[in-house]
CSV table of C-alpha atoms in Angstrom, one decimal:
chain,number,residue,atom,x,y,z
A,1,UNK,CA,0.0,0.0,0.0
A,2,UNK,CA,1.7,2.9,-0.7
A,3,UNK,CA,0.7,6.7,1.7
A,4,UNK,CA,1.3,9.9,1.3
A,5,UNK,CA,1.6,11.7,4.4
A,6,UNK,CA,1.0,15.5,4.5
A,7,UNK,CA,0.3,17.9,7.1
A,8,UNK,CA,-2.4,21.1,6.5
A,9,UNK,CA,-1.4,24.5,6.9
A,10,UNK,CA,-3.3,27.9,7.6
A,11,UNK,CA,-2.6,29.7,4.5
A,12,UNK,CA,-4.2,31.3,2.2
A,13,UNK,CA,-3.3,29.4,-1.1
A,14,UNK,CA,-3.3,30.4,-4.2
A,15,UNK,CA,-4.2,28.4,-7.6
A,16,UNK,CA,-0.8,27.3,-9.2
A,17,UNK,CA,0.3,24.5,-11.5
A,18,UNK,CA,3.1,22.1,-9.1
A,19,UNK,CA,5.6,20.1,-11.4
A,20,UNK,CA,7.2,17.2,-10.4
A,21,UNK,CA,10.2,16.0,-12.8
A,22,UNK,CA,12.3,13.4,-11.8
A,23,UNK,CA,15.3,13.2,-14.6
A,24,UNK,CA,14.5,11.6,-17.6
A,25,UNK,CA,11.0,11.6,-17.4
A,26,UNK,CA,8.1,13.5,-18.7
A,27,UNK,CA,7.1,16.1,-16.6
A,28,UNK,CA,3.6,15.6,-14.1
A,29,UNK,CA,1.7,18.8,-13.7
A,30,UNK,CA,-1.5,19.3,-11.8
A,31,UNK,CA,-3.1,22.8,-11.3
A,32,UNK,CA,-4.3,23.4,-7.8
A,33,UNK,CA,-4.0,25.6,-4.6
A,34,UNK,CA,-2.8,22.5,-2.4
A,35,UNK,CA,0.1,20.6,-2.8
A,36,UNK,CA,-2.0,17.4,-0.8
A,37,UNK,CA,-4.2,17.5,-4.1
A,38,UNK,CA,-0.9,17.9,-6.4
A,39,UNK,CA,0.9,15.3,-4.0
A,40,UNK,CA,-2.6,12.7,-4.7
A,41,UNK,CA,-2.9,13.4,-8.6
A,42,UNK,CA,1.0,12.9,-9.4
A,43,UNK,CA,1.8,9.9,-7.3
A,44,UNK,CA,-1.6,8.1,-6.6
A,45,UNK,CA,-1.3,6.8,-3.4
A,46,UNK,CA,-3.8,4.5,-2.0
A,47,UNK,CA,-4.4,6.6,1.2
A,48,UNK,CA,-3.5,10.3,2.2
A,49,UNK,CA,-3.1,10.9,5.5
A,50,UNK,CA,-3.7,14.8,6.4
A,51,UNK,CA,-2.6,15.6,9.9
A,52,UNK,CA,-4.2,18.8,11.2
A,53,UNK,CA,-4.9,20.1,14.4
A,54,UNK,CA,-8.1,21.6,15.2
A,55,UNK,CA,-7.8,24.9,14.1
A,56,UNK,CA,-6.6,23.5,10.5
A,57,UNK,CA,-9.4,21.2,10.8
A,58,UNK,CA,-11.9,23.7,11.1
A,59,UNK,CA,-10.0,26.1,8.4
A,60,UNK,CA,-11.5,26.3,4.8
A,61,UNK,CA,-8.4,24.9,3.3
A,62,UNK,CA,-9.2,21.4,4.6
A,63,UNK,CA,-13.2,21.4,3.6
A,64,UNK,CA,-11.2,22.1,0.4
A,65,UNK,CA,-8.6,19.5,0.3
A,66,UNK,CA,-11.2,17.0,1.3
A,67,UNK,CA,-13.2,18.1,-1.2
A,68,UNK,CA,-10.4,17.7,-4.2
A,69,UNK,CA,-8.9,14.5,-2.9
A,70,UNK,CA,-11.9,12.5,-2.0
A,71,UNK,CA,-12.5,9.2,-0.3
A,72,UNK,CA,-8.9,8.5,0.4
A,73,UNK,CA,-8.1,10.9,2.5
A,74,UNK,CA,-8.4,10.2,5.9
A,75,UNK,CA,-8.0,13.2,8.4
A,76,UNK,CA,-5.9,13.0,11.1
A,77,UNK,CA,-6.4,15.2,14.1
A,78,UNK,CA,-3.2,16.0,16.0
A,79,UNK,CA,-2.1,18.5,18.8
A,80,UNK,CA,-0.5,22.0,18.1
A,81,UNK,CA,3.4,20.8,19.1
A,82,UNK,CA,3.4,22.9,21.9
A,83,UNK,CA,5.4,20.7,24.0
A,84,UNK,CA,7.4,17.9,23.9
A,85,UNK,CA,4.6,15.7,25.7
A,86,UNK,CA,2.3,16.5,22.6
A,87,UNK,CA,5.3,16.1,19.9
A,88,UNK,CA,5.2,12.4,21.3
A,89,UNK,CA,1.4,12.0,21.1
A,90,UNK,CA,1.8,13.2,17.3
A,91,UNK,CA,4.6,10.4,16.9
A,92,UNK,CA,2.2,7.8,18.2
A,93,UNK,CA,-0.7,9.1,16.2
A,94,UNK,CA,1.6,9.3,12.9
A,95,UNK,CA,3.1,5.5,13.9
A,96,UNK,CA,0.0,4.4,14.5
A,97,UNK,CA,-2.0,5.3,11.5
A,98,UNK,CA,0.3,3.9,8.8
A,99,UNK,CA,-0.2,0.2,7.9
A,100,UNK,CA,3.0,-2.8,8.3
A,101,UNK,CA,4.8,-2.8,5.0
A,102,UNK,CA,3.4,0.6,3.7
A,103,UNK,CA,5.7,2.2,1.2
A,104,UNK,CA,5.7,5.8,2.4
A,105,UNK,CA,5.5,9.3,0.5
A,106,UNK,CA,5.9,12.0,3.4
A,107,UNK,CA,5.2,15.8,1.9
A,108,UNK,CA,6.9,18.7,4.1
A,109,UNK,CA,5.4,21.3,1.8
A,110,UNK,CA,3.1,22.7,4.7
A,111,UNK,CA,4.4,21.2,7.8
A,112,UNK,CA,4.8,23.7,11.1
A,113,UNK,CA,7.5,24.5,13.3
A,114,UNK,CA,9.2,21.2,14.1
A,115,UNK,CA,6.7,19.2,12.6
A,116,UNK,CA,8.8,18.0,9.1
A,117,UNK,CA,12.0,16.6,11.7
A,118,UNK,CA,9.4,14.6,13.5
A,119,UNK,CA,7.7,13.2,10.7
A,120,UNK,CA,10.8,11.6,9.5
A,121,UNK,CA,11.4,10.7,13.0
A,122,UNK,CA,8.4,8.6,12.7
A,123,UNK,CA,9.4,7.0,9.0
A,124,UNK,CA,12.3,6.2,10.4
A,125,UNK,CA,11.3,4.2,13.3
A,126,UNK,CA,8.3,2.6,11.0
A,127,UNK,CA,11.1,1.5,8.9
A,128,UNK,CA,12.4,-0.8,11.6
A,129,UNK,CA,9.1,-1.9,13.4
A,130,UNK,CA,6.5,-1.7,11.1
A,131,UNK,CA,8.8,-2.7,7.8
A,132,UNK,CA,7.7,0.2,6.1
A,133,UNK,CA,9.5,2.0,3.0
A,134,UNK,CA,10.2,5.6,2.4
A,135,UNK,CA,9.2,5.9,-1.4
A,136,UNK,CA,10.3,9.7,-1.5
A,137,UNK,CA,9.8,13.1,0.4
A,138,UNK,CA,8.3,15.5,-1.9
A,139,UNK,CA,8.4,19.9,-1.4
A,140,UNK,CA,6.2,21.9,-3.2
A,141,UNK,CA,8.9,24.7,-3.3
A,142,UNK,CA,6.3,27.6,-4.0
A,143,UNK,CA,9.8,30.4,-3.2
A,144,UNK,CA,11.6,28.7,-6.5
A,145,UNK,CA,8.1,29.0,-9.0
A,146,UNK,CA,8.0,31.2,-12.0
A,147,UNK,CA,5.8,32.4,-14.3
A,148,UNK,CA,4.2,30.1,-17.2
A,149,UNK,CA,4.2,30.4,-20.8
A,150,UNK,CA,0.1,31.2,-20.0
A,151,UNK,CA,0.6,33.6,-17.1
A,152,UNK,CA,0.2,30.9,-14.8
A,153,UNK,CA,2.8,30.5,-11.9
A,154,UNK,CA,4.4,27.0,-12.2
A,155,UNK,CA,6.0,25.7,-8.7
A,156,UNK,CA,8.7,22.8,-8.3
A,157,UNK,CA,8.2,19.3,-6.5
A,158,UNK,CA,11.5,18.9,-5.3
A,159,UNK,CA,12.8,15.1,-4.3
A,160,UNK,CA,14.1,15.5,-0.9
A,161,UNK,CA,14.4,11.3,-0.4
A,162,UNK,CA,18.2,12.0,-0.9
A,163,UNK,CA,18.8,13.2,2.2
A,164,UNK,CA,17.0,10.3,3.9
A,165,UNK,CA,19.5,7.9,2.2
A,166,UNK,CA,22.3,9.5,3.9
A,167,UNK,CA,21.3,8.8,6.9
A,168,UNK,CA,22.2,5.4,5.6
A,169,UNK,CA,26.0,5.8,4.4
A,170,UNK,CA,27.3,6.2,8.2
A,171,UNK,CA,25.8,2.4,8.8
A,172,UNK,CA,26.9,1.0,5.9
A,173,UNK,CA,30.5,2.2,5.8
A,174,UNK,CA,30.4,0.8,9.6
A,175,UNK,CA,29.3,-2.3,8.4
A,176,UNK,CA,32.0,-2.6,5.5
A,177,UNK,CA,34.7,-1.6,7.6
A,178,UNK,CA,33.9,-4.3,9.9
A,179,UNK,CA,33.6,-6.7,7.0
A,180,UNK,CA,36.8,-5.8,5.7
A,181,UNK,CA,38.6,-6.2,9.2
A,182,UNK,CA,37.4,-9.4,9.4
A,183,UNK,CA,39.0,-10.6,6.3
């Protein structure tokens, strides 16, 4: 089953056309004022997890997303962050939510405060317990869009997953240094 998990922000959004494209493929565009409903239409995960605390709940944008992405979105409520007690009640709601063996798409495009670090936090441990996969990390980077050919302001989806993988080299080179000592 492949997620996309996405948090929702208080903004006020405007309509833009989001581009994701990965080298050597043909571009994805979708026209929108929320990178969830970009995020759904690009990558077509089976379930989008929107975390959102109550005032986001209760905000227009979310009606909204709900309204674009449909069925499949399942909204998660989760405190403000306000302390570390509640930054550990959103890592068990995150960990609990997402299914064993999910392959995992986590947007930081309108994450708050802390909010981004932790939810890699939680891929990361749902990687060991929960043998999940981290498919990509995707960033709407609305500061790097320009203006279309049709007047229309086009934003980059940057691939973040990079940086995930890095966290991997340290354990690795550990693990082939040992292997070589042992030779």
């Amino acid at each position: 089953m492949l997620v996309l998990l996405s948090t929702a922000g208080l903004g006020q959004y405007e309509e833009v056309v989001y581009s994701w494209a990965p080298a050597d493929q043909r571009p994805q565009e979708y026209r929108t004022a929320f990178f969830q409903a970009a995020a759904n239409a690009i990558f077509r995960p089976d379930k989008v997890f929107l975390m959102a605390t109550s005032e986001a709940l209760a905000h227009e944008n979310c009606k909204r997303v709900q309204k674009e992405i449909g069925e499949h979105l399942e909204l998660v409520p989760i405190p403000r962050g306000s302390s570390e007690e509640e930054l550990w009640r959103i890592f068990d709601t995150v960990s609990s939510i997402v299914p064993e063996g999910a392959r995992i798409i986590l947007d930081v495009t309108h994450a708050f405060r802390s909010l981004p670090l932790l939810l890699f936090g939680v891929v990361t441990y749902l990687r060991r317990v929960k043998d999940t996969k981290l498919e990509l990390i995707v960033y709407g980077a609305y500061e790097a869009s320009e203006s279309g050919p049709d007047g229309g302001v086009r934003v980059p989806v940057f691939g973040l997953t990079g940086l995930a993988d890095l966290e991997e080299w340290p354990q690795a080179l550990g693990a082939l240094a040992l292997r070589s000592g042992a030779d």
